[in-house]
CSV table of C-alpha atoms in Angstrom, one decimal:
chain,number,residue,atom,x,y,z
A,1,MET,CA,125.0,96.9,123.4
A,2,GLY,CA,123.5,96.6,119.9
A,3,ILE,CA,121.2,93.9,118.5
A,4,ARG,CA,121.9,93.1,114.9
A,5,ILE,CA,121.1,90.6,112.1
A,6,THR,CA,124.5,89.1,111.5
A,7,GLY,CA,123.5,86.4,108.9
A,8,THR,CA,120.7,85.8,106.4
A,9,GLY,CA,119.6,82.9,104.3
A,10,SER,CA,116.7,82.1,102.1
A,11,TYR,CA,115.2,79.2,100.1
A,12,VAL,CA,113.5,80.1,96.8
A,13,PRO,CA,111.8,77.0,95.3
A,14,SER,CA,112.9,76.1,91.8
A,15,SER,CA,109.5,75.3,90.5
A,16,ILE,CA,107.9,78.3,88.7
A,17,GLU,CA,104.2,78.7,88.3
A,18,LYS,CA,103.5,81.4,85.6
A,19,ASN,CA,100.3,83.4,85.2
A,20,GLU,CA,99.6,81.6,81.9
A,21,ASP,CA,99.5,78.3,83.9
A,22,PHE,CA,96.2,79.6,85.4
A,23,HIS,CA,94.5,80.0,82.0
A,24,GLN,CA,93.0,76.4,82.3
A,25,HIS,CA,91.8,76.8,85.9
A,26,GLU,CA,88.1,76.8,86.7
A,27,PHE,CA,87.6,80.0,88.7
A,28,LEU,CA,84.3,80.4,90.4
A,29,ASN,CA,82.5,83.0,92.5
A,30,VAL,CA,82.1,82.5,96.2
A,31,ASP,CA,78.6,81.1,95.7
A,32,GLY,CA,79.9,78.6,93.1
A,33,SER,CA,78.6,80.4,90.1
A,34,ALA,CA,80.7,80.9,86.9
A,35,ILE,CA,82.7,84.1,86.4
A,36,ASN,CA,81.5,85.8,83.2
A,37,HIS,CA,85.0,86.6,82.0
A,38,PRO,CA,87.6,84.5,80.2
A,39,ASN,CA,90.5,83.3,82.3
A,40,GLU,CA,92.9,85.4,80.2
A,41,VAL,CA,91.0,88.5,81.3
A,42,ILE,CA,90.9,87.4,85.0
A,43,VAL,CA,94.7,86.7,85.0
A,44,ASP,CA,95.5,90.0,83.3
A,45,LYS,CA,93.4,92.0,85.8
A,46,PHE,CA,95.1,90.1,88.6
A,47,LYS,CA,98.6,91.0,87.3
A,48,ALA,CA,97.6,94.7,87.0
A,49,ILE,CA,96.6,94.8,90.6
A,50,THR,CA,99.1,92.6,92.3
A,51,GLY,CA,102.1,92.9,90.0
A,52,ILE,CA,102.6,89.2,90.2
A,53,VAL,CA,103.9,87.5,87.0
A,54,GLU,CA,105.0,84.2,88.5
A,55,ARG,CA,105.3,82.5,91.8
A,56,ARG,CA,107.3,79.6,93.3
A,57,TYR,CA,106.1,76.3,94.6
A,58,VAL,CA,108.1,73.7,96.5
A,59,ASP,CA,108.8,70.3,95.2
A,60,LYS,CA,106.5,67.5,96.4
A,61,GLU,CA,109.0,65.9,98.8
A,62,LEU,CA,109.6,69.2,100.7
A,63,THR,CA,107.6,70.7,103.6
A,64,SER,CA,107.7,74.0,105.3
A,65,SER,CA,110.1,72.8,108.0
A,66,ASP,CA,112.4,71.4,105.4
A,67,ILE,CA,112.8,74.7,103.5
A,68,GLY,CA,113.0,76.5,106.8
A,69,PHE,CA,116.0,74.3,107.7
A,70,LEU,CA,117.6,74.9,104.3
A,71,ALA,CA,117.3,78.7,104.8
A,72,ALA,CA,118.6,78.4,108.4
A,73,GLN,CA,121.7,76.5,107.2
A,74,LYS,CA,122.5,79.4,104.9
A,75,ALA,CA,122.0,82.0,107.7
A,76,ILE,CA,124.2,80.1,110.1
A,77,GLU,CA,126.9,79.8,107.5
A,78,ASP,CA,126.6,83.5,106.6
A,79,ALA,CA,126.9,84.6,110.2
A,80,ASN,CA,129.8,82.1,110.7
A,81,ILE,CA,128.6,80.9,114.0
A,82,ASP,CA,128.5,77.6,115.9
A,83,PRO,CA,124.9,76.4,115.9
A,84,GLU,CA,125.4,75.0,119.3
A,85,LYS,CA,125.6,78.6,120.6
A,86,ILE,CA,122.1,79.5,119.4
A,87,ASP,CA,119.9,80.3,122.4
A,88,TYR,CA,116.5,80.4,120.7
A,89,ILE,CA,115.1,79.1,117.4
A,90,ILE,CA,111.9,81.0,116.6
A,91,CYS,CA,110.0,79.7,113.5
A,92,ALA,CA,107.2,81.8,112.1
A,93,HIS,CA,104.6,80.0,109.9
A,94,ASN,CA,100.8,79.7,109.6
A,95,PHE,CA,99.9,76.2,108.5
A,96,GLY,CA,102.6,73.9,109.8
A,97,ASP,CA,103.9,71.1,107.6
A,98,VAL,CA,101.3,70.2,104.9
A,99,LYS,CA,102.5,67.3,102.8
A,100,ALA,CA,101.8,67.3,99.1
A,101,ASP,CA,98.4,66.0,98.0
A,102,THR,CA,97.1,66.0,101.6
A,103,ILE,CA,94.8,68.4,103.5
A,104,GLN,CA,96.1,67.9,107.0
A,105,SER,CA,98.4,70.3,108.8
A,106,ASP,CA,101.1,68.8,111.0
A,107,ILE,CA,102.6,70.8,113.8
A,108,LEU,CA,103.5,68.0,116.2
A,109,PRO,CA,106.3,68.5,117.0
A,110,CYS,CA,106.5,72.2,116.3
A,111,LEU,CA,108.4,73.3,113.2
A,112,ALA,CA,111.2,75.0,115.2
A,113,SER,CA,111.9,71.6,116.9
A,114,ARG,CA,112.1,70.0,113.5
A,115,VAL,CA,114.5,72.6,112.3
A,116,LYS,CA,116.7,72.1,115.4
A,117,TYR,CA,116.6,68.4,114.8
A,118,ASN,CA,117.7,68.7,111.2
A,119,LEU,CA,120.5,71.1,112.2
A,120,ARG,CA,121.6,68.4,114.6
A,121,ILE,CA,121.9,70.8,117.5
A,122,LYS,CA,122.6,68.9,120.8
A,123,ASN,CA,122.3,71.7,123.2
A,124,PRO,CA,119.0,71.4,125.2
A,125,LYS,CA,119.3,75.0,126.3
A,126,CYS,CA,118.6,76.0,122.7
A,127,VAL,CA,114.9,76.6,123.0
A,128,ALA,CA,112.8,76.0,119.9
A,129,TYR,CA,109.3,77.3,119.5
A,130,ASP,CA,106.8,78.5,116.8
A,131,ILE,CA,105.1,81.8,116.4
A,132,LEU,CA,101.7,82.1,114.6
A,133,PHE,CA,101.3,85.7,113.8
A,134,GLY,CA,100.1,85.8,110.2
A,135,CYS,CA,102.3,87.3,107.5
A,136,PRO,CA,104.1,89.6,110.1
A,137,GLY,CA,105.4,86.5,111.9
A,138,TRP,CA,109.1,86.8,110.9
A,139,VAL,CA,109.2,90.5,111.9
A,140,GLU,CA,107.5,89.7,115.2
A,141,GLY,CA,110.0,86.9,115.7
A,142,VAL,CA,112.9,89.4,115.3
A,143,ILE,CA,111.2,91.7,117.8
A,144,GLN,CA,110.9,88.8,120.3
A,145,ALA,CA,114.6,87.9,119.7
A,146,LYS,CA,115.5,91.5,120.5
A,147,ALA,CA,113.5,91.2,123.8
A,148,PHE,CA,115.2,88.0,124.8
A,149,ILE,CA,118.7,89.5,124.1
A,150,LYS,CA,118.0,92.9,125.7
A,151,SER,CA,116.7,91.1,128.9
A,152,GLY,CA,119.8,89.0,129.1
A,153,MET,CA,117.9,85.7,128.4
A,154,ALA,CA,119.8,85.2,125.2
A,155,LYS,CA,122.8,86.3,123.2
A,156,ARG,CA,121.9,84.8,119.8
A,157,CYS,CA,118.7,83.7,118.1
A,158,LEU,CA,117.7,82.1,114.9
A,159,VAL,CA,114.5,83.6,113.4
A,160,ILE,CA,112.9,81.8,110.5
A,161,GLY,CA,109.9,82.5,108.3
A,162,SER,CA,108.7,79.6,106.3
A,163,GLU,CA,105.5,78.7,104.4
A,164,THR,CA,104.1,76.5,101.7
A,165,LEU,CA,100.9,78.3,100.8
A,166,SER,CA,100.5,76.4,97.6
A,167,ARG,CA,99.3,73.5,99.8
A,168,VAL,CA,96.3,75.4,101.3
A,169,VAL,CA,94.9,77.3,98.4
A,170,ASP,CA,91.5,76.8,96.7
A,171,LYS,CA,92.3,76.5,93.0
A,172,HIS,CA,88.8,77.7,92.2
A,173,ASP,CA,89.4,81.0,94.0
A,174,ARG,CA,91.1,83.8,92.0
A,175,ASP,CA,93.0,84.8,95.1
A,176,SER,CA,94.9,81.5,94.9
A,177,MET,CA,97.2,83.1,92.3
A,178,ILE,CA,98.6,85.4,94.9
A,179,TYR,CA,100.2,82.8,97.1
A,180,SER,CA,103.6,81.1,96.9
A,181,ASP,CA,106.1,79.1,98.9
A,182,GLY,CA,109.5,80.1,100.4
A,183,ALA,CA,111.6,80.5,103.5
A,184,GLY,CA,113.9,83.1,104.9
A,185,ALA,CA,116.1,82.9,108.0
A,186,THR,CA,118.2,85.3,110.1
A,187,ILE,CA,120.7,85.2,112.9
A,188,VAL,CA,120.0,87.9,115.5
A,189,GLU,CA,122.6,88.5,118.1
A,190,GLU,CA,124.2,90.9,120.6
A,191,THR,CA,126.9,93.0,119.0
A,192,GLU,CA,128.8,96.2,119.7
A,193,ASP,CA,127.3,98.0,116.7
A,194,GLU,CA,123.7,99.4,116.6
A,195,GLY,CA,121.2,97.4,114.7
A,196,ILE,CA,117.5,97.3,115.8
A,197,ILE,CA,116.7,100.8,117.0
A,198,ALA,CA,112.9,100.7,117.6
A,199,HIS,CA,109.9,98.6,116.9
A,200,GLU,CA,106.1,98.8,116.8
A,201,THR,CA,103.5,96.1,117.0
A,202,ALA,CA,99.7,96.1,117.1
A,203,SER,CA,96.8,93.5,116.9
A,204,PHE,CA,93.4,94.7,115.6
A,205,THR,CA,90.8,92.1,116.4
A,206,TYR,CA,87.6,93.8,117.4
A,207,ASP,CA,86.2,94.0,113.8
A,208,GLU,CA,89.2,92.8,111.8
A,209,ALA,CA,90.1,89.4,113.2
A,210,TYR,CA,88.6,87.4,110.4
A,211,TYR,CA,89.7,89.4,107.4
A,212,LEU,CA,91.8,86.4,106.6
A,213,TYR,CA,90.3,83.0,107.5
A,214,PHE,CA,90.0,79.4,106.6
A,215,GLY,CA,86.9,78.7,104.5
A,216,LYS,CA,85.4,76.2,102.1
A,217,SER,CA,86.1,76.0,98.4
A,218,ASN,CA,84.2,78.1,95.8
A,219,ASN,CA,83.4,74.8,94.1
A,220,GLN,CA,80.2,73.7,95.9
A,221,LYS,CA,80.8,70.1,94.6
A,222,LEU,CA,83.9,69.6,96.8
A,223,CYS,CA,84.0,68.4,100.4
A,224,LYS,CA,82.4,71.1,102.6
A,225,ASP,CA,84.6,70.2,105.5
A,226,THR,CA,87.9,70.9,103.7
A,227,ARG,CA,89.1,74.4,104.4
A,228,TYR,CA,91.4,76.7,102.4
A,229,ILE,CA,93.0,80.1,102.9
A,230,LYS,CA,90.5,82.9,102.2
A,231,MET,CA,90.5,86.6,102.5
A,232,HIS,CA,88.3,89.7,102.3
A,233,GLY,CA,90.6,91.6,99.9
A,234,ARG,CA,88.9,95.0,99.9
A,235,LYS,CA,88.8,95.1,103.7
A,236,ILE,CA,92.4,94.1,104.0
A,237,TYR,CA,93.4,96.8,101.5
A,238,GLU,CA,91.5,99.5,103.4
A,239,PHE,CA,92.8,98.3,106.8
A,240,ALA,CA,96.4,98.2,105.6
A,241,LEU,CA,96.3,101.7,104.1
A,242,THR,CA,94.8,103.1,107.3
A,243,ASN,CA,97.0,101.4,109.8
A,244,VAL,CA,100.4,100.4,108.4
A,245,PRO,CA,101.7,103.9,107.6
A,246,ASN,CA,100.8,105.0,111.1
A,247,ALA,CA,102.6,102.1,112.7
A,248,MET,CA,105.7,102.8,110.5
A,249,LYS,CA,105.6,106.4,111.5
A,250,THR,CA,105.4,105.6,115.2
A,251,CYS,CA,108.3,103.2,114.8
A,252,LEU,CA,110.4,105.7,113.0
A,253,ASP,CA,109.6,108.6,115.3
A,254,ASN,CA,110.4,106.4,118.4
A,255,SER,CA,113.8,105.7,116.8
A,256,GLY,CA,114.7,109.4,116.6
A,257,ILE,CA,115.7,109.0,113.0
A,258,ASP,CA,114.6,111.6,110.4
A,259,ILE,CA,112.6,110.3,107.4
A,260,SER,CA,115.2,111.7,105.1
A,261,GLU,CA,117.7,109.2,106.5
A,262,VAL,CA,115.7,106.1,105.5
A,263,LYS,CA,117.4,104.3,102.6
A,264,LYS,CA,115.1,101.3,102.1
A,265,ILE,CA,111.7,100.1,103.2
A,266,LEU,CA,111.3,96.3,103.1
A,267,ILE,CA,107.6,95.7,103.3
A,268,HIS,CA,105.7,92.4,103.2
A,269,GLN,CA,105.2,91.4,99.6
A,270,ALA,CA,101.4,91.1,99.6
A,271,ASN,CA,100.2,93.2,96.7
A,272,GLU,CA,102.2,95.7,94.6
A,273,LYS,CA,99.4,98.3,94.4
A,274,MET,CA,98.7,98.0,98.1
A,275,ASP,CA,102.4,98.3,99.0
A,276,GLU,CA,102.8,101.3,96.8
A,277,ALA,CA,99.8,103.0,98.4
A,278,ILE,CA,101.1,102.3,101.9
A,279,ILE,CA,104.5,103.9,101.1
A,280,LYS,CA,102.8,107.0,99.5
A,281,ARG,CA,100.6,107.4,102.6
A,282,PHE,CA,103.6,106.9,104.9
A,283,TYR,CA,105.6,109.7,103.2
A,284,ARG,CA,102.5,111.9,103.1
A,285,LEU,CA,102.4,111.8,106.9
A,286,TYR,CA,105.8,113.6,106.7
A,287,LYS,CA,104.6,115.8,103.8
A,288,LYS,CA,107.5,114.3,101.7
A,289,PRO,CA,107.6,112.8,98.2
A,290,VAL,CA,108.4,109.1,97.9
A,291,PRO,CA,112.1,108.7,97.1
A,292,GLU,CA,112.9,106.7,94.0
A,293,GLY,CA,114.0,103.2,94.7
A,294,ILE,CA,113.0,103.3,98.3
A,295,MET,CA,110.8,100.1,98.2
A,296,PRO,CA,112.4,97.0,96.7
A,297,MET,CA,109.9,94.4,95.4
A,298,SER,CA,110.3,90.7,94.9
A,299,ILE,CA,106.6,89.9,94.5
A,300,HIS,CA,106.7,90.1,90.7
A,301,LYS,CA,108.7,86.9,90.4
A,302,LEU,CA,108.2,85.2,93.8
A,303,GLY,CA,104.6,86.0,94.7
A,304,ASN,CA,103.4,86.2,98.3
A,305,SER,CA,105.0,83.7,100.6
A,306,SER,CA,103.6,85.2,103.8
A,307,VAL,CA,106.2,85.1,106.6
A,308,ALA,CA,109.0,84.4,104.1
A,309,THR,CA,108.7,87.6,102.0
A,310,VAL,CA,110.5,90.1,104.2
A,311,PRO,CA,113.5,87.9,105.3
A,312,THR,CA,113.9,86.6,101.7
A,313,LEU,CA,113.8,90.1,100.3
A,314,PHE,CA,116.5,91.2,102.8
A,315,ASP,CA,118.7,88.3,102.0
A,316,LEU,CA,118.4,88.9,98.3
A,317,ILE,CA,119.5,92.5,98.7
A,318,ARG,CA,122.3,91.7,101.1
A,319,LYS,CA,123.6,89.1,98.6
A,320,ASN,CA,123.3,91.5,95.7
A,321,LYS,CA,120.7,89.3,94.0
A,322,LEU,CA,118.0,92.0,93.5
A,323,GLU,CA,118.7,94.2,90.5
A,324,ASN,CA,119.1,97.9,91.1
A,325,HIS,CA,119.0,97.6,94.9
A,326,SER,CA,121.8,97.5,97.5
A,327,ILE,CA,122.4,98.5,101.1
A,328,ALA,CA,125.6,99.8,102.8
A,329,LYS,CA,126.8,99.8,106.4
A,330,GLY,CA,125.0,102.5,108.4
A,331,ASP,CA,121.9,102.6,106.1
A,332,ILE,CA,118.6,103.0,107.8
A,333,ILE,CA,116.0,100.3,106.8
A,334,ILE,CA,112.4,99.9,107.8
A,335,PHE,CA,110.9,96.4,108.0
A,336,ALA,CA,107.1,96.4,108.0
A,337,SER,CA,104.4,93.8,107.6
A,338,VAL,CA,100.6,93.3,107.8
A,339,GLY,CA,98.6,90.2,107.9
A,340,ALA,CA,96.1,87.8,109.4
A,341,GLY,CA,95.0,88.6,112.9
A,342,MET,CA,94.9,91.4,111.9
A,343,HIS,CA,98.5,92.2,112.9
A,344,ILE,CA,100.8,95.0,111.9
A,345,ASN,CA,104.4,95.6,112.9
A,346,ALA,CA,107.6,97.5,112.0
A,347,ILE,CA,111.2,97.8,112.8
A,348,THR,CA,113.7,100.6,112.4
A,349,TYR,CA,117.1,99.1,111.7
A,350,ARG,CA,120.6,100.5,111.1
A,351,TYR,CA,122.4,98.1,108.8
């Protein structure tokens, strides 16, 4: 028995927010003091570090569950399956549905239930639940789907990663330029061909739990009770470089696949420089150079949409929508992610 991704879909919002659009923002330090650099300098430095040129924001009438549903529709169509035969719907997100121009998160009912409702699935045995696992949520959802299928509890699962981070950013924080919106979905099911070969997951919380957190605005004049997504960027960078390559190596070694067979590494699109450094350290563990074209990137145009980055990247490559990147049957792929928790995970997959 194999467990494979048989269908993919994604929703990339049409609204583009370019770096130049931030030139008029009032960026402030954490203590509320002014930053002694023009916004043009701040934005250029940001681009040099993250690689982000533009990002996508959802239209006002849409929420995270809406775009998760739209991505799910595409994945179901791509897999050519009857949605009534889905055993589990696993929806990864971090902030629920946050309506435009509001500050309240809505997760009642859970987003997976909302997606199931919008798909008009009647089967009550199709279990719908959410997973809160930071940016690695979609990868972890696929790992859970594998467990359900391997145990005999399911034959087919729909795994979604959907987020509208533009609704929870502090516009006075330079880090707000990183975040974007989007959704990716996959059908994971039992097949005759090999798919998921091995996985690795870990949660580091002793010192690292609050590297990403909800905090008040840098603008001291705003309501002190309103919270926004915040991060300790340097700590996250150092954590990721230390731990993600090791998790990827453990995952690959457990699969029995040689490093030379890996064709693509689809890593969470968090920060271009950080992702490049992770890949270099990963190959250094095998005393190998980094192969050209091994790491596709979508962050330049799509930004960091958290749980949606990896499934969206996979969908774009499968549908030949990412220039200079393709995958063929039998290719070995590594999925990897790191994020709030702090969680890390990886999957070795034969396409």
